[in-house]
PDB file of C-alpha atoms in Angstrom:
ATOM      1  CA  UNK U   1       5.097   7.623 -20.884  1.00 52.00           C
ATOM      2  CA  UNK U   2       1.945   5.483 -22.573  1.00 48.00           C
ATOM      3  CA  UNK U   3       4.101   2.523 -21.987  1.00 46.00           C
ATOM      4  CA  UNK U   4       5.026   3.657 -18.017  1.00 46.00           C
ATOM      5  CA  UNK U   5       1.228   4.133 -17.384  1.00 49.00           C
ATOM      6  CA  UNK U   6       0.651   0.599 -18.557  1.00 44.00           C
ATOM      7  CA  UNK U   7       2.718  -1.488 -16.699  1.00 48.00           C
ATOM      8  CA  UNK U   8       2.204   0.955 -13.328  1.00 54.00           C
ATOM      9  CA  UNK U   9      -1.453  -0.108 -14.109  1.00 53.00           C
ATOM     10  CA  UNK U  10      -0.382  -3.485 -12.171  1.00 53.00           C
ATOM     11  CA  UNK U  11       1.824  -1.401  -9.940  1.00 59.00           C
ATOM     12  CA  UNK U  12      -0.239   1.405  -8.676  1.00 59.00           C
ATOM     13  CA  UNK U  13      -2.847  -0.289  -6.608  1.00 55.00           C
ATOM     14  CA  UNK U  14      -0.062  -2.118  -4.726  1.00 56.00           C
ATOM     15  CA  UNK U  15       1.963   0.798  -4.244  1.00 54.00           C
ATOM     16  CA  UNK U  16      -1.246   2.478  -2.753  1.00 48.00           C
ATOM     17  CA  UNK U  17      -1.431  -0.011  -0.200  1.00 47.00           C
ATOM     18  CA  UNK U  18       2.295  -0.450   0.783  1.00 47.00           C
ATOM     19  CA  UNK U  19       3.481   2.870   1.147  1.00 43.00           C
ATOM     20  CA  UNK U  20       0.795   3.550   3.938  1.00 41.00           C
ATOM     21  CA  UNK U  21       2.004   0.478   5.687  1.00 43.00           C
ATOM     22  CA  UNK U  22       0.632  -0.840   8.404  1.00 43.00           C
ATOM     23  CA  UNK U  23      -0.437   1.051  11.095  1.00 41.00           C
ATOM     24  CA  UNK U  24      -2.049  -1.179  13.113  1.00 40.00           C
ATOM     25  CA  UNK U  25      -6.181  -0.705  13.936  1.00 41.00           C
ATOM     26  CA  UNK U  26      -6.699  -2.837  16.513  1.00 41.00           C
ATOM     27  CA  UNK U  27      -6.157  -3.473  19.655  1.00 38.00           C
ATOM     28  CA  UNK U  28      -4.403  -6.819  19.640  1.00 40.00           C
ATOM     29  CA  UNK U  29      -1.856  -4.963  17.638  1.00 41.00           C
ATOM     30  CA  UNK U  30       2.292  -4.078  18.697  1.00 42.00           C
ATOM     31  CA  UNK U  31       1.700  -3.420  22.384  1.00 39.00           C
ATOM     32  CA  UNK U  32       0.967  -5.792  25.380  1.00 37.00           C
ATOM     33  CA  UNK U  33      -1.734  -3.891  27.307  1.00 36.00           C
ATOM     34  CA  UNK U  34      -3.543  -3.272  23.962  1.00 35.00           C
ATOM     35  CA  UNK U  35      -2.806   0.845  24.467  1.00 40.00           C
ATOM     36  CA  UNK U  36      -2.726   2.932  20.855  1.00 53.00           C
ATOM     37  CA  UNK U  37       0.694   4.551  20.607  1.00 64.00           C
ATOM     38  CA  UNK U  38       0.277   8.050  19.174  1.00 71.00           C
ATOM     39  CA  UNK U  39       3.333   8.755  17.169  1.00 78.00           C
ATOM     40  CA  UNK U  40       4.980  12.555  17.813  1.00 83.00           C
ATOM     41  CA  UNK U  41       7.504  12.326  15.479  1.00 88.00           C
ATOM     42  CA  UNK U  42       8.725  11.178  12.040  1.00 89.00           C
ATOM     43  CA  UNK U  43      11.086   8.893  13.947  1.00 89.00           C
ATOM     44  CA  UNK U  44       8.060   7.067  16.258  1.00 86.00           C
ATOM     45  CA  UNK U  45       6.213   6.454  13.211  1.00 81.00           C
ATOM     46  CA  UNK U  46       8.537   4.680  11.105  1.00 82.00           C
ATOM     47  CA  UNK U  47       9.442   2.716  14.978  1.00 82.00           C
ATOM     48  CA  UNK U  48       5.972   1.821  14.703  1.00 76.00           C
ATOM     49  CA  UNK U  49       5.543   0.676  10.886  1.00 73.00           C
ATOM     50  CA  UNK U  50       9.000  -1.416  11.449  1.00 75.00           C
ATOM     51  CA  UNK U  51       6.767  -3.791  13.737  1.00 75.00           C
ATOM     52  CA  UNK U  52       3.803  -4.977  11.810  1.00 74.00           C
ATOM     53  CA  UNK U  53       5.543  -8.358  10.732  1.00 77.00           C
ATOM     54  CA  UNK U  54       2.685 -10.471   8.373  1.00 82.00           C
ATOM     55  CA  UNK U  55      -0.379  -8.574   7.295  1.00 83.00           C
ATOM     56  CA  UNK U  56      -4.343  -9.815   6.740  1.00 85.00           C
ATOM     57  CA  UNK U  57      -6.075  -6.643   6.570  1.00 83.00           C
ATOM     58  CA  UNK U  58      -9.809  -5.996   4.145  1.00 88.00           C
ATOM     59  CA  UNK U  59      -9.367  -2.762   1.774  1.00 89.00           C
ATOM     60  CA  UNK U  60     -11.948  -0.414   0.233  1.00 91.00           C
ATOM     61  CA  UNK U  61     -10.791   1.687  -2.675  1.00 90.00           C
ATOM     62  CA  UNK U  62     -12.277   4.557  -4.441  1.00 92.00           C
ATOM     63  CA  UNK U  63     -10.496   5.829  -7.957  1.00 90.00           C
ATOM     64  CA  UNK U  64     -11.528   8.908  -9.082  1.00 93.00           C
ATOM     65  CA  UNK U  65     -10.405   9.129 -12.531  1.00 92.00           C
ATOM     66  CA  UNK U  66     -10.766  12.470 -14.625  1.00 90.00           C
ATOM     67  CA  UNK U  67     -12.660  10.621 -18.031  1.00 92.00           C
ATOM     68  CA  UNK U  68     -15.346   9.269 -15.552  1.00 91.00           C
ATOM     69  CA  UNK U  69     -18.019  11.048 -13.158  1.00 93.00           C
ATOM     70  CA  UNK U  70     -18.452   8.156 -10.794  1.00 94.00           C
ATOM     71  CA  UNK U  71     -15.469   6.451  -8.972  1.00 93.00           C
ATOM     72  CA  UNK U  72     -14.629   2.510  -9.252  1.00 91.00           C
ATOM     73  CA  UNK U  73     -15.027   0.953  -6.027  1.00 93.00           C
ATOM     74  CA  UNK U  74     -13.088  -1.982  -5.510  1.00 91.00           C
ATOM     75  CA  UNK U  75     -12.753  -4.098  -2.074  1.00 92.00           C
ATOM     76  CA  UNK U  76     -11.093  -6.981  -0.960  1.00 91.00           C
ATOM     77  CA  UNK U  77      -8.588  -8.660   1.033  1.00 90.00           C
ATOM     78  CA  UNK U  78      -4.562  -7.397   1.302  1.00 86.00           C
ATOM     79  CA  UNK U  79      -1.729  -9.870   2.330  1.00 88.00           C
ATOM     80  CA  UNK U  80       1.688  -9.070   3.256  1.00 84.00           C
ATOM     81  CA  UNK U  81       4.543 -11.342   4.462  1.00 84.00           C
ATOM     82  CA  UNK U  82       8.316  -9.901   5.530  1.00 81.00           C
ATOM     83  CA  UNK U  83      10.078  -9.254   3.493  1.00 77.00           C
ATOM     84  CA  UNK U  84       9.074  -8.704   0.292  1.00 80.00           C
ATOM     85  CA  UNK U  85       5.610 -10.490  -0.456  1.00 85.00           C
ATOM     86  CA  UNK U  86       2.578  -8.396  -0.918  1.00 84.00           C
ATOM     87  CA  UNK U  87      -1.215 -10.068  -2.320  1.00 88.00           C
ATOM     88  CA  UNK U  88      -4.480  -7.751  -3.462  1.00 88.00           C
ATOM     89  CA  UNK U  89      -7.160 -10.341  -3.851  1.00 92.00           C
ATOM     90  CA  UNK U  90      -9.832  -7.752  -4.839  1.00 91.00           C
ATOM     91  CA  UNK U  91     -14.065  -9.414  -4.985  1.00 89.00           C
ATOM     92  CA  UNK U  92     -15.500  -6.148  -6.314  1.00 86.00           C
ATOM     93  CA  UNK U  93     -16.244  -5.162  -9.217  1.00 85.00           C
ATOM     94  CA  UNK U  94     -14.835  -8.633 -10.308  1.00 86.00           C
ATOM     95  CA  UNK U  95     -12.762 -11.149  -8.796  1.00 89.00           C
ATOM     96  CA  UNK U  96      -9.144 -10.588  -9.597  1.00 89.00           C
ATOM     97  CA  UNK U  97      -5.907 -10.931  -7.466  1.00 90.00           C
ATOM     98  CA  UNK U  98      -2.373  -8.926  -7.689  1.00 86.00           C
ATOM     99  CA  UNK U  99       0.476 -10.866  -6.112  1.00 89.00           C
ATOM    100  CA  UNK U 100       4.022  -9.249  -6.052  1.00 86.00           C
ATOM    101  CA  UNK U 101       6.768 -11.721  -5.138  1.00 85.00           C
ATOM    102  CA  UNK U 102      10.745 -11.999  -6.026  1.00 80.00           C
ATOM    103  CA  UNK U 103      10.956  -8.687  -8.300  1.00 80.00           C
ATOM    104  CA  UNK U 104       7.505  -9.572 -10.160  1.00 84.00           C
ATOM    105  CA  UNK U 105       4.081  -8.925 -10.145  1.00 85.00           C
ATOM    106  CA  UNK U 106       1.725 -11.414 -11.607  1.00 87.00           C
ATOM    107  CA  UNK U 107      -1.913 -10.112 -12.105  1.00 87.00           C
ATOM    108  CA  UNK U 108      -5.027 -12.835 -12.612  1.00 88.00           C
ATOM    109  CA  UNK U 109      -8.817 -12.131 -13.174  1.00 87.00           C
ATOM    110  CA  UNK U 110     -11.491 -13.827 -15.225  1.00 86.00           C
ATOM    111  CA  UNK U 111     -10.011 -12.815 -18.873  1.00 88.00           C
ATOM    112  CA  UNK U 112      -6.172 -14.739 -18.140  1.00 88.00           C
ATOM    113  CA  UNK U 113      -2.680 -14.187 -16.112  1.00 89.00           C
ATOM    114  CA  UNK U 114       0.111 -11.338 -17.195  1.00 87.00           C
ATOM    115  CA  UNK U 115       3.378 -11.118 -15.708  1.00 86.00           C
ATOM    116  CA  UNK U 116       5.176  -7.778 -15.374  1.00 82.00           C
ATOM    117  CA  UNK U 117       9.087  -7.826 -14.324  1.00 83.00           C
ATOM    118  CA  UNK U 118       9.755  -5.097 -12.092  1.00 78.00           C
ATOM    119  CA  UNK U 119      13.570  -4.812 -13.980  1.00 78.00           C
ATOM    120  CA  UNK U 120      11.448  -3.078 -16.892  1.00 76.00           C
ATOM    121  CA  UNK U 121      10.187   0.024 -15.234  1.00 75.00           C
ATOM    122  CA  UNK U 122      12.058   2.250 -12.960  1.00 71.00           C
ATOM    123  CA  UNK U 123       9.262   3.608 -11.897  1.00 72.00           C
ATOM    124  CA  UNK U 124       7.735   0.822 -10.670  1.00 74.00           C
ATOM    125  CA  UNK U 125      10.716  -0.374  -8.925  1.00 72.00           C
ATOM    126  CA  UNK U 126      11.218   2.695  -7.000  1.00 69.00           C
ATOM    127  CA  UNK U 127       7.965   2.598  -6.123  1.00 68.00           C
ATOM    128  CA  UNK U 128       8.008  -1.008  -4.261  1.00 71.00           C
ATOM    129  CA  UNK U 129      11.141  -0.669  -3.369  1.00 69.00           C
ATOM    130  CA  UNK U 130      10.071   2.144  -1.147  1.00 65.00           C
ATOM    131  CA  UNK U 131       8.028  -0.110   0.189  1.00 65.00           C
ATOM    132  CA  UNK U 132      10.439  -2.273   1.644  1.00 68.00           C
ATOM    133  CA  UNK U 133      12.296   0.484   2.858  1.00 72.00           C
ATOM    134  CA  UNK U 134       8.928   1.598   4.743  1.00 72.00           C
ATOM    135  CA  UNK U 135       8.310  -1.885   6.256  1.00 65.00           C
ATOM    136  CA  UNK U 136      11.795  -2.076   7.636  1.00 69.00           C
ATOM    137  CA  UNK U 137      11.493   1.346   9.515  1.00 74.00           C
ATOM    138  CA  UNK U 138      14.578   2.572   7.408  1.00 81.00           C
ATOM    139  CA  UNK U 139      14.274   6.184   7.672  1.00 86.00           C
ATOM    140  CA  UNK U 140      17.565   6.980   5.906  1.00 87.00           C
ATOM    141  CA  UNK U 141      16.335   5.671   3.025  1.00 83.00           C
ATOM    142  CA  UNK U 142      12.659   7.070   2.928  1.00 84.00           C
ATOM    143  CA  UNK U 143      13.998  10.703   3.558  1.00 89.00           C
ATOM    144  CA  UNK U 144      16.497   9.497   0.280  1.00 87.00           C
ATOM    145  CA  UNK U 145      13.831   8.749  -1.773  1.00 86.00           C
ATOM    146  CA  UNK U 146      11.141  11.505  -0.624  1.00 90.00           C
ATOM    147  CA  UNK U 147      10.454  15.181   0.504  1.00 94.00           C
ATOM    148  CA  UNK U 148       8.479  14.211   3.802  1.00 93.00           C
ATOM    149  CA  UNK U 149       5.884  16.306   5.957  1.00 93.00           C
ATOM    150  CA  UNK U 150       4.577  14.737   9.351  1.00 91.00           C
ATOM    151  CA  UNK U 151       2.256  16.057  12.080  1.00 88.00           C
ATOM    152  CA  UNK U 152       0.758  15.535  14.585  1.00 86.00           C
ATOM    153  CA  UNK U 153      -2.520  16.724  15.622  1.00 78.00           C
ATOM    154  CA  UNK U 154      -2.325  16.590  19.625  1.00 62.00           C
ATOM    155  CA  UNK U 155      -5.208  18.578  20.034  1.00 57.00           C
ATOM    156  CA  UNK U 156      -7.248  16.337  17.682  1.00 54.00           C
ATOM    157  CA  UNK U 157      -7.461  13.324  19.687  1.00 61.00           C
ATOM    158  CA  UNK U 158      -3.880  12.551  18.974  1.00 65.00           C
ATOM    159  CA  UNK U 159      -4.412  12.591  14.867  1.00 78.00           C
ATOM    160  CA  UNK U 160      -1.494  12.181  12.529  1.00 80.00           C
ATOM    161  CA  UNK U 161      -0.912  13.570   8.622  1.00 86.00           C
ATOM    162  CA  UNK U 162       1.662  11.939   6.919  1.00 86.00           C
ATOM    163  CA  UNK U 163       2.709  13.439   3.456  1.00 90.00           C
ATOM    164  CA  UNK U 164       5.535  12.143   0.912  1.00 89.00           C
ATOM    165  CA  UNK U 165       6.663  13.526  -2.302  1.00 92.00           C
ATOM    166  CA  UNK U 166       8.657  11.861  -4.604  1.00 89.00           C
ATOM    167  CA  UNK U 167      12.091  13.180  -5.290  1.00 90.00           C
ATOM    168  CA  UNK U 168      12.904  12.021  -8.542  1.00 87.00           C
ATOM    169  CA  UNK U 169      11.864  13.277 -11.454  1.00 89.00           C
ATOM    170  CA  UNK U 170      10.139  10.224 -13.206  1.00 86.00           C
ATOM    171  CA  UNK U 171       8.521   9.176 -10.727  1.00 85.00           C
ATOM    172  CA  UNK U 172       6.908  12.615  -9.792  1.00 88.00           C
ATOM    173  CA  UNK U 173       5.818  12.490 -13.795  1.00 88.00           C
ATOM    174  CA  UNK U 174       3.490   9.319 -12.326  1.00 86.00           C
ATOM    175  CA  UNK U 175       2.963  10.368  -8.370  1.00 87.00           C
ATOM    176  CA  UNK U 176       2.332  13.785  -7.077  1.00 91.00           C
ATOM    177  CA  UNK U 177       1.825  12.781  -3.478  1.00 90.00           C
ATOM    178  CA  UNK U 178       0.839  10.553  -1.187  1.00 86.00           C
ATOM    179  CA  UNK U 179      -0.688  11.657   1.871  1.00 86.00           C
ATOM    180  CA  UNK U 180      -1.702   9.730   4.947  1.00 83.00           C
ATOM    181  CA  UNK U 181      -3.985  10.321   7.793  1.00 79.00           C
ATOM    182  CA  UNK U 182      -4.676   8.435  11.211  1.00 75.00           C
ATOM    183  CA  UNK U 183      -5.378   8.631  14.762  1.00 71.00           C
ATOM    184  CA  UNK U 184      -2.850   6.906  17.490  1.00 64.00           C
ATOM    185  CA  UNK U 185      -1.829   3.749  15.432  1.00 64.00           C
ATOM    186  CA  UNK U 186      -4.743   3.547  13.466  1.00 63.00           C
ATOM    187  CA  UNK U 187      -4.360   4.261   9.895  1.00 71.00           C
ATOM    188  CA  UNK U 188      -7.918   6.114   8.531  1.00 74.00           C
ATOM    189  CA  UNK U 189      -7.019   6.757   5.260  1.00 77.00           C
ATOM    190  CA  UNK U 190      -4.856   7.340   2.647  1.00 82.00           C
ATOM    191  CA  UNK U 191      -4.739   9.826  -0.265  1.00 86.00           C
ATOM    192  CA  UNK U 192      -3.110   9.506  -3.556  1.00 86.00           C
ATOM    193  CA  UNK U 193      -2.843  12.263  -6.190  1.00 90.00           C
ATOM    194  CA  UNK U 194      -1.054  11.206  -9.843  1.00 89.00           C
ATOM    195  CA  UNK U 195       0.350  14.003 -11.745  1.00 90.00           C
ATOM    196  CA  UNK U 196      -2.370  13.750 -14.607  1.00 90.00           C
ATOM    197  CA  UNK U 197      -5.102  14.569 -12.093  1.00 92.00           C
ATOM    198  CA  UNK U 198      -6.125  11.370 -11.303  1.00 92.00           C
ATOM    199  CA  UNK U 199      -6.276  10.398  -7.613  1.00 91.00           C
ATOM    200  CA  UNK U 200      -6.698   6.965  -5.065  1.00 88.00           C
ATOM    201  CA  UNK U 201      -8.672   6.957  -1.612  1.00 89.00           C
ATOM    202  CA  UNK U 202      -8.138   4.043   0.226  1.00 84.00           C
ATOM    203  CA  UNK U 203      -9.525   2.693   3.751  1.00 86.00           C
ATOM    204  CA  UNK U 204      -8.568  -0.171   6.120  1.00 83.00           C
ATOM    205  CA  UNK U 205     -10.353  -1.841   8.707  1.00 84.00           C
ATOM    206  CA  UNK U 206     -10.304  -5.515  10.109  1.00 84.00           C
ATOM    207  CA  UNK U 207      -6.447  -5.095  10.320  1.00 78.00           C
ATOM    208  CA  UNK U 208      -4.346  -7.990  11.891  1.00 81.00           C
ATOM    209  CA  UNK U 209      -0.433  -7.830  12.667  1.00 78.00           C
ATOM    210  CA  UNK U 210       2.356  -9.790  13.552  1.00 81.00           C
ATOM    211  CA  UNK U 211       1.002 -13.002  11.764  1.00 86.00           C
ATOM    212  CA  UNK U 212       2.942 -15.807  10.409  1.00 89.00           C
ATOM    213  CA  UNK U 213       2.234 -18.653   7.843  1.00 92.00           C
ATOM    214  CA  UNK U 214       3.533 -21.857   7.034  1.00 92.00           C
ATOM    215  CA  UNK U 215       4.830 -22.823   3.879  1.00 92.00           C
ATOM    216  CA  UNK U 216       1.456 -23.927   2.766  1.00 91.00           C
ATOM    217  CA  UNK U 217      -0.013 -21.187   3.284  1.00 91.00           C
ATOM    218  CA  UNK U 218       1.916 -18.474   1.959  1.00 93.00           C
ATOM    219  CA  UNK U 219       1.785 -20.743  -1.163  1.00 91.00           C
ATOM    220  CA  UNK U 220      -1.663 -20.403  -0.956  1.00 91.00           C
ATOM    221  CA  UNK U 221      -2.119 -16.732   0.154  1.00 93.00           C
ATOM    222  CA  UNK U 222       0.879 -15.325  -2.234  1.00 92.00           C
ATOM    223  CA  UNK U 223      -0.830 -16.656  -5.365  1.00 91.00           C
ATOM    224  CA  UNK U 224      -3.610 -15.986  -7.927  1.00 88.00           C
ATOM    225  CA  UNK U 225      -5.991 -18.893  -6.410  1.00 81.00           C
ATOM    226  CA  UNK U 226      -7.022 -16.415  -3.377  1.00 71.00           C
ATOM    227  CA  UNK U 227      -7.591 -17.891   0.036  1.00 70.00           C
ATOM    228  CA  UNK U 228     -11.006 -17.421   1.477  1.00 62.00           C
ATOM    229  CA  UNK U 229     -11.745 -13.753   2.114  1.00 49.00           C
ATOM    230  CA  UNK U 230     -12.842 -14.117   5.579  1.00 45.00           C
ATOM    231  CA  UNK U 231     -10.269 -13.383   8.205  1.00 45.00           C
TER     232      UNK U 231
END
């Protein structure tokens, strides 16, 4: 398990990011008269989260670990590009950057570069793999891989909770939960609780969908030299 928790330590800040998708904050977003859709069902949602196409969104994330009292804030810049290429170019507390591209995920900071294959862990596999599954709107597959809970809060201003527990056994020995909350196609937050006690809060704003890059630029975004964190 020492040896899980080590590579996931690459793994779980990504994961914390893609499995919330990309419900789309802003206006410009999926939609031609610039109208939030409010999801009602399990099956609207995942209609909506098949759309977002390339992703350029800023992050804030709280960990509240059990061996501290104070969380560790980090913040920064998140990157995605259909199908399968995610980057977390965090600038607080240090500068360091988290790319995930063809099966690995290559982590950078100030102290060097490590490489970790997802092939080793099948924790970690599952885990972006469900990703994918996620981003293409494949229900089937989601409802394979997790025990889900959705609803909607109509009488809340249209307010959504999302909730998804792992069905397998290892990973549930990493991941309690995840749960997700928003309003119309805005995602607010999202919650994640590990089984030792441990949990994530992350927040979204600045969100922009359906972008597309260049070769240049995705060679530029989808590395460890981060693009400038502006968007």
């Amino acid at each position: 398990m020492r040896r899980a928790r080590t590579g996931l330590a690459l793994i779980l800040p990504i994961f914390w990011v893609m499995s919330g998708a990309w419900i789309p904050s802003g206006e410009a977003a999926n939609g031609s008269n610039g109208e939030a859709r409010t999801p009602t069902n399990l099956d609207s949602l995942m209609e909506l989260l098949s759309t977002s196409g390339g992703v350029r969104a800023r992050f804030q994330e709280s960990r509240h670990l059990s061996i501290l009292t104070d969380p560790i804030e980090t913040d920064g810049m998140l990157y995605f590009a259909p199908p399968d290429r995610l980057a977390r170019h965090a600038n607080r507390p240090g500068r360091s950057s988290i790319v995930v591209e063809a099966g690995r995920v290559t982590f950078g900071d100030e102290t060097g570069q490590r490489t970790f294959d997802l092939s080793s862990s099948v924790v970690a596999r599952t885990l972006v793999s469900n990703l994918m599954v996620v981003f293409r709107g494949d229900l089937e597959s989601l409802r394979a891989r997790h025990l889900i809970s959705f609803h909607p809060n109509g009488g809340n201003g249209g307010g959504w909770t999302l909730e998804l527990e792992p069905r397998s056994r290892i990973v549930r020995g990493i991941i309690e939960r995840v749960r997700f909350t928003g309003t119309g196609r805005q995602l607010t937050a999202m919650e994640t609780h590990e089984s030792n006690g441990d949990r994530t809060i992350l927040r979204f704003s600045d969100i922009e969908t359906g972008l597309a890059w260049d070769t240049s630029e995705l060679e530029r975004i989808f590395s460890l030299d981060p693009p400038d964190a502006t968007p």
